[in-house]
Amino acid sequence: MNKIAFITGISGQDGSYLAEHLLDLGYEIHGLIRRQSLTERQTERIDHIDHKLNLHYGDMTDEHCLYKIIQEVQPDEIYNLAAMSHVKVSFDMPAFTIKTNSLGTLNILEAIRNSSPQSKFYQASSSEMFGNNIDNDGFQRLSTPMNPVSPYGSSKLMSYNLTKQYRTGYKLYACNGILFNHESPRRGTTFVTNKVVKTAVEIKYGIKNVLKLGNLDSHRDWGHSYDYVRAMHLILNYETPRDWVVSTGETKSVRNLCEYTFNQMGMNYNDYIIQDEKYFRKEEVNYLRGDSTEIREIFGWKPKYTFNAMIDEMIDFWQSKLK
Ligand code: GDD
């Protein structure tokens, strides 16, 4: 019999890649989508596989609908990818962020505990939970203290702890994947990678003249969503539930990102970038670099994409879209 997966956030970047991956593995897929007035846009990333999916309207803040879906579907695996995922926006919408991300996770865990305790649970945890803590060797790992500096990071830390607590207290198969930044052509264009790539292509095509950014000196460990959703599936199919770090182990600054992207299109980023207060955060995570030794050694997982190959793919995507 086919395994059944339930994915919250299925219409997002990771949800869409994960759904494709699990379909390839023969899973029956259920997904949670929110009702929006612009119905034709909300499933853009999954329209090509829509006929193979079972989509349910619902919301992370509605415990009744989550309970009903989980009770009816009895999924083998539940991937909680739904979130208000934008760090800067979380300063503007702290209550919504906490309700969606933290209480939303609690709603799912309670639904599993009460109606489908055999379901395995994956929680999309984030490197943003570390805040500015870095081990002496320059990496973050499971043992690095967590000290978030945004409402988003705080909301994710609450979910991280709940997931651990439901694992130890209620013996659920519940795991955290602490994923460092991961991107793709499907990334929202208000996140820095896709903003830089899209705007650089627009500048090249004469559609825009400048790129307005905030902090150019923060460093991120950027991987590709395609690689990271494969790690999520491995995490839920290990012999015991536990937490994992998923990262490339390399770090680059926003400035490096701009330099590479503009160079690839024969331009100098210095000629086009303006720094704008509007894009700075109240508090910043300055440096992220994850130690993913364990997932590499235990599963043989490693990223297929290099940073450059990922940015090249994003450039190709925007060039063919905007041509
Ligand atoms: N978004 C954005 N827009 N970021 C900018 C800009 C800008 O105009 N200018 C500079 N930056 C800097 C941010 O200050 C941050 O240091 C870095 O670019 C990356 O920002 P984002 O792409 O917005 O991602 P993030 O690191 O804040 O958060 C992402 O990664 C987390 C994992 O660490 C999100 O995907 C989170 O949901 C995820 O958990």
Tab-separated table of N, CA and C in Angstrom, residues 93-184:
chain	number	residue	atom	x	y	z
A	93	MET	N	4.504	41.798	12.236
A	93	MET	CA	3.340	40.960	12.562
A	93	MET	C	3.730	39.911	13.597
A	94	PRO	N	4.170	40.354	14.799
A	94	PRO	CA	4.675	39.357	15.755
A	94	PRO	C	3.595	38.396	16.238
A	95	ALA	N	2.386	38.906	16.479
A	95	ALA	CA	1.346	38.017	17.018
A	95	ALA	C	0.919	36.994	15.974
A	96	PHE	N	0.750	37.457	14.746
A	96	PHE	CA	0.378	36.524	13.673
A	96	PHE	C	1.455	35.453	13.498
A	97	THR	N	2.712	35.899	13.597
A	97	THR	CA	3.838	34.965	13.430
A	97	THR	C	3.813	33.880	14.503
A	98	ILE	N	3.598	34.311	15.734
A	98	ILE	CA	3.588	33.336	16.841
A	98	ILE	C	2.375	32.421	16.725
A	99	LYS	N	1.217	33.012	16.384
A	99	LYS	CA	0.004	32.180	16.289
A	99	LYS	C	0.153	31.137	15.186
A	100	THR	N	0.634	31.575	14.027
A	100	THR	CA	0.732	30.649	12.887
A	100	THR	C	1.832	29.625	13.118
A	101	ASN	N	3.004	30.104	13.502
A	101	ASN	CA	4.168	29.210	13.566
A	101	ASN	C	4.171	28.359	14.841
A	102	SER	N	3.966	28.979	15.989
A	102	SER	CA	4.110	28.220	17.242
A	102	SER	C	2.811	27.503	17.610
A	103	LEU	N	1.709	28.272	17.703
A	103	LEU	CA	0.442	27.614	18.046
A	103	LEU	C	0.036	26.647	16.949
A	104	GLY	N	0.369	26.982	15.707
A	104	GLY	CA	0.071	26.080	14.589
A	104	GLY	C	0.747	24.726	14.784
A	105	THR	N	1.999	24.750	15.196
A	105	THR	CA	2.721	23.492	15.456
A	105	THR	C	2.061	22.733	16.599
A	106	LEU	N	1.710	23.474	17.646
A	106	LEU	CA	1.033	22.832	18.784
A	106	LEU	C	-0.279	22.181	18.322
A	107	ASN	N	-1.034	22.880	17.470
A	107	ASN	CA	-2.305	22.325	16.971
A	107	ASN	C	-2.083	20.983	16.277
A	108	ILE	N	-1.045	20.911	15.476
A	108	ILE	CA	-0.790	19.643	14.761
A	108	ILE	C	-0.347	18.561	15.736
A	109	LEU	N	0.562	18.905	16.635
A	109	LEU	CA	1.043	17.898	17.588
A	109	LEU	C	-0.098	17.349	18.440
A	110	GLU	N	-1.004	18.235	18.844
A	110	GLU	CA	-2.151	17.773	19.635
A	110	GLU	C	-3.061	16.882	18.799
A	111	ALA	N	-3.260	17.254	17.538
A	111	ALA	CA	-4.103	16.423	16.658
A	111	ALA	C	-3.476	15.048	16.483
A	112	ILE	N	-2.170	14.999	16.325
A	112	ILE	CA	-1.486	13.698	16.177
A	112	ILE	C	-1.653	12.888	17.458
A	113	ARG	N	-1.361	13.533	18.576
A	113	ARG	CA	-1.415	12.827	19.867
A	113	ARG	C	-2.793	12.227	20.121
A	114	ASN	N	-3.841	12.985	19.764
A	114	ASN	CA	-5.199	12.539	20.098
A	114	ASN	C	-5.858	11.675	19.028
A	115	SER	N	-5.399	11.791	17.767
A	115	SER	CA	-6.174	11.072	16.754
A	115	SER	C	-5.341	10.238	15.786
A	116	SER	N	-4.000	10.377	15.812
A	116	SER	CA	-3.203	9.612	14.853
A	116	SER	C	-1.769	9.457	15.383
A	117	PRO	N	-1.621	8.854	16.572
A	117	PRO	CA	-0.299	8.865	17.236
A	117	PRO	C	0.796	8.093	16.493
A	118	GLN	N	0.404	7.300	15.503
A	118	GLN	CA	1.427	6.576	14.735
A	118	GLN	C	2.033	7.456	13.643
A	119	SER	N	1.425	8.616	13.349
A	119	SER	CA	1.959	9.501	12.300
A	119	SER	C	3.328	10.024	12.705
A	120	LYS	N	4.271	9.990	11.777
A	120	LYS	CA	5.577	10.595	12.031
A	120	LYS	C	5.487	12.082	11.706
A	121	PHE	N	6.174	12.909	12.492
A	121	PHE	CA	6.027	14.364	12.356
A	121	PHE	C	7.373	15.028	12.096
A	122	TYR	N	7.424	15.818	11.023
A	122	TYR	CA	8.624	16.606	10.704
A	122	TYR	C	8.329	18.080	10.951
A	123	GLN	N	9.149	18.736	11.757
A	123	GLN	CA	8.987	20.171	12.001
A	123	GLN	C	10.086	20.952	11.286
A	124	ALA	N	9.663	21.930	10.476
A	124	ALA	CA	10.614	22.774	9.751
A	124	ALA	C	11.225	23.778	10.714
A	125	SER	N	12.298	23.368	11.352
A	125	SER	CA	13.010	24.288	12.252
A	125	SER	C	14.062	25.058	11.462
A	126	SER	N	14.565	26.109	12.085
A	126	SER	CA	15.338	27.090	11.307
A	126	SER	C	16.642	27.488	11.982
A	127	SER	N	17.645	27.759	11.165
A	127	SER	CA	18.915	28.263	11.694
A	127	SER	C	18.751	29.642	12.339
A	128	GLU	N	17.637	30.297	12.055
A	128	GLU	CA	17.358	31.594	12.681
A	128	GLU	C	17.230	31.446	14.204
A	129	MET	N	17.001	30.226	14.684
A	129	MET	CA	16.863	29.996	16.134
A	129	MET	C	18.178	30.233	16.881
A	130	PHE	N	19.311	30.121	16.184
A	130	PHE	CA	20.602	30.299	16.854
A	130	PHE	C	20.874	31.765	17.196
A	131	GLY	N	20.214	32.678	16.479
A	131	GLY	CA	20.551	34.090	16.673
A	131	GLY	C	22.007	34.311	16.316
A	132	ASN	N	22.752	34.986	17.208
A	132	ASN	CA	24.149	35.283	16.887
A	132	ASN	C	25.149	34.377	17.601
A	133	ASN	N	24.698	33.203	18.022
A	133	ASN	CA	25.635	32.263	18.645
A	133	ASN	C	26.376	31.449	17.583
A	134	ILE	N	27.679	31.415	17.740
A	134	ILE	CA	28.536	30.655	16.814
A	134	ILE	C	29.532	29.879	17.661
A	135	ASP	N	29.736	28.598	17.368
A	135	ASP	CA	30.761	27.838	18.092
A	135	ASP	C	32.155	28.369	17.716
A	136	ASN	N	33.152	28.004	18.526
A	136	ASN	CA	34.502	28.538	18.315
A	136	ASN	C	35.070	28.211	16.938
A	137	ASP	N	34.619	27.087	16.364
A	137	ASP	CA	35.145	26.714	15.037
A	137	ASP	C	34.379	27.388	13.895
A	138	GLY	N	33.432	28.282	14.221
A	138	GLY	CA	32.753	29.054	13.178
A	138	GLY	C	31.488	28.407	12.629
A	139	PHE	N	30.985	27.346	13.307
A	139	PHE	CA	29.774	26.662	12.837
A	139	PHE	C	28.667	26.723	13.889
A	140	GLN	N	27.432	26.493	13.424
A	140	GLN	CA	26.319	26.193	14.332
A	140	GLN	C	25.961	24.715	14.161
A	141	ARG	N	25.573	24.099	15.264
A	141	ARG	CA	25.190	22.668	15.265
A	141	ARG	C	24.154	22.456	16.363
A	142	LEU	N	23.697	21.192	16.548
A	142	LEU	CA	22.634	20.929	17.528
A	142	LEU	C	22.979	21.424	18.933
A	143	SER	N	24.265	21.361	19.284
A	143	SER	CA	24.662	21.749	20.645
A	143	SER	C	24.881	23.255	20.809
A	144	THR	N	24.805	24.010	19.731
A	144	THR	CA	25.011	25.465	19.830
A	144	THR	C	23.813	26.086	20.568
A	145	PRO	N	24.069	26.940	21.557
A	145	PRO	CA	22.944	27.549	22.275
A	145	PRO	C	22.038	28.356	21.330
A	146	MET	N	20.754	28.340	21.615
A	146	MET	CA	19.810	29.049	20.746
A	146	MET	C	19.335	30.325	21.416
A	147	ASN	N	19.432	31.404	20.691
A	147	ASN	CA	19.097	32.708	21.265
A	147	ASN	C	18.559	33.609	20.164
A	148	PRO	N	17.308	33.346	19.728
A	148	PRO	CA	16.780	34.053	18.559
A	148	PRO	C	16.692	35.563	18.762
A	149	VAL	N	16.784	36.299	17.646
A	149	VAL	CA	16.751	37.768	17.729
A	149	VAL	C	15.606	38.352	16.887
A	150	SER	N	14.596	37.542	16.607
A	150	SER	CA	13.421	38.047	15.879
A	150	SER	C	12.192	37.299	16.370
A	151	PRO	N	11.008	37.905	16.193
A	151	PRO	CA	9.785	37.155	16.523
A	151	PRO	C	9.725	35.845	15.743
A	152	TYR	N	10.178	35.862	14.492
A	152	TYR	CA	10.189	34.632	13.696
A	152	TYR	C	11.059	33.561	14.366
A	153	GLY	N	12.289	33.943	14.735
A	153	GLY	CA	13.201	32.988	15.379
A	153	GLY	C	12.618	32.475	16.685
A	154	SER	N	11.972	33.366	17.433
A	154	SER	CA	11.358	32.950	18.700
A	154	SER	C	10.223	31.979	18.453
A	155	SER	N	9.430	32.249	17.423
A	155	SER	CA	8.293	31.357	17.126
A	155	SER	C	8.801	29.970	16.742
A	156	LYS	N	9.910	29.923	16.010
A	156	LYS	CA	10.455	28.638	15.567
A	156	LYS	C	11.091	27.881	16.743
A	157	LEU	N	11.654	28.646	17.680
A	157	LEU	CA	12.252	27.983	18.851
A	157	LEU	C	11.160	27.334	19.705
A	158	MET	N	10.033	28.007	19.820
A	158	MET	CA	8.898	27.419	20.552
A	158	MET	C	8.472	26.106	19.889
A	159	SER	N	8.356	26.108	18.571
A	159	SER	CA	7.946	24.896	17.846
A	159	SER	C	8.991	23.788	17.984
A	160	TYR	N	10.237	24.183	17.946
A	160	TYR	CA	11.354	23.231	18.108
A	160	TYR	C	11.232	22.524	19.465
A	161	ASN	N	11.013	23.323	20.500
A	161	ASN	CA	10.916	22.743	21.842
A	161	ASN	C	9.671	21.877	21.996
A	162	LEU	N	8.551	22.321	21.429
A	162	LEU	CA	7.323	21.514	21.503
A	162	LEU	C	7.543	20.158	20.822
A	163	THR	N	8.188	20.189	19.693
A	163	THR	CA	8.433	18.944	18.942
A	163	THR	C	9.270	17.978	19.785
A	164	LYS	N	10.310	18.518	20.416
A	164	LYS	CA	11.143	17.671	21.290
A	164	LYS	C	10.323	17.131	22.464
A	165	GLN	N	9.499	18.030	23.002
A	165	GLN	CA	8.740	17.642	24.197
A	165	GLN	C	7.690	16.574	23.882
A	166	TYR	N	7.047	16.666	22.716
A	166	TYR	CA	6.064	15.638	22.340
A	166	TYR	C	6.763	14.320	21.996
A	167	ARG	N	8.017	14.411	21.598
A	167	ARG	CA	8.780	13.184	21.329
A	167	ARG	C	9.121	12.486	22.648
A	168	THR	N	9.651	13.250	23.592
A	168	THR	CA	10.092	12.609	24.836
A	168	THR	C	8.898	12.313	25.761
A	169	GLY	N	7.959	13.245	25.841
A	169	GLY	CA	6.846	13.093	26.786
A	169	GLY	C	5.779	12.127	26.298
A	170	TYR	N	5.405	12.247	25.020
A	170	TYR	CA	4.295	11.431	24.499
A	170	TYR	C	4.772	10.324	23.568
A	171	LYS	N	6.083	10.224	23.422
A	171	LYS	CA	6.683	9.151	22.596
A	171	LYS	C	6.241	9.195	21.139
A	172	LEU	N	5.947	10.383	20.632
A	172	LEU	CA	5.634	10.495	19.204
A	172	LEU	C	6.932	10.424	18.402
A	173	TYR	N	6.811	9.970	17.151
A	173	TYR	CA	7.968	10.030	16.256
A	173	TYR	C	7.987	11.455	15.694
A	174	ALA	N	8.615	12.362	16.424
A	174	ALA	CA	8.603	13.782	16.056
A	174	ALA	C	10.035	14.286	15.945
A	175	CYS	N	10.358	14.919	14.822
A	175	CYS	CA	11.745	15.328	14.546
A	175	CYS	C	11.808	16.778	14.098
A	176	ASN	N	12.909	17.418	14.448
A	176	ASN	CA	13.202	18.747	13.906
A	176	ASN	C	14.291	18.637	12.853
A	177	GLY	N	14.067	19.267	11.712
A	177	GLY	CA	15.156	19.480	10.770
A	177	GLY	C	15.532	20.949	10.892
A	178	ILE	N	16.743	21.214	11.402
A	178	ILE	CA	17.177	22.621	11.484
A	178	ILE	C	17.819	22.936	10.141
A	179	LEU	N	17.032	23.568	9.295
A	179	LEU	CA	17.512	23.849	7.944
A	179	LEU	C	18.066	25.260	7.866
A	180	PHE	N	19.242	25.367	7.286
A	180	PHE	CA	19.805	26.680	6.985
A	180	PHE	C	19.123	27.184	5.710
A	181	ASN	N	19.395	28.425	5.335
A	181	ASN	CA	18.671	29.045	4.199
A	181	ASN	C	18.698	28.147	2.971
A	182	HIS	N	17.588	28.064	2.294
A	182	HIS	CA	17.555	27.279	1.053
A	182	HIS	C	16.639	27.959	0.055
A	183	GLU	N	17.103	27.977	-1.178
A	183	GLU	CA	16.567	28.856	-2.214
A	183	GLU	C	16.280	28.054	-3.475
A	184	SER	N	15.784	28.745	-4.507
A	184	SER	CA	15.495	28.105	-5.806
A	184	SER	C	14.764	29.149	-6.648
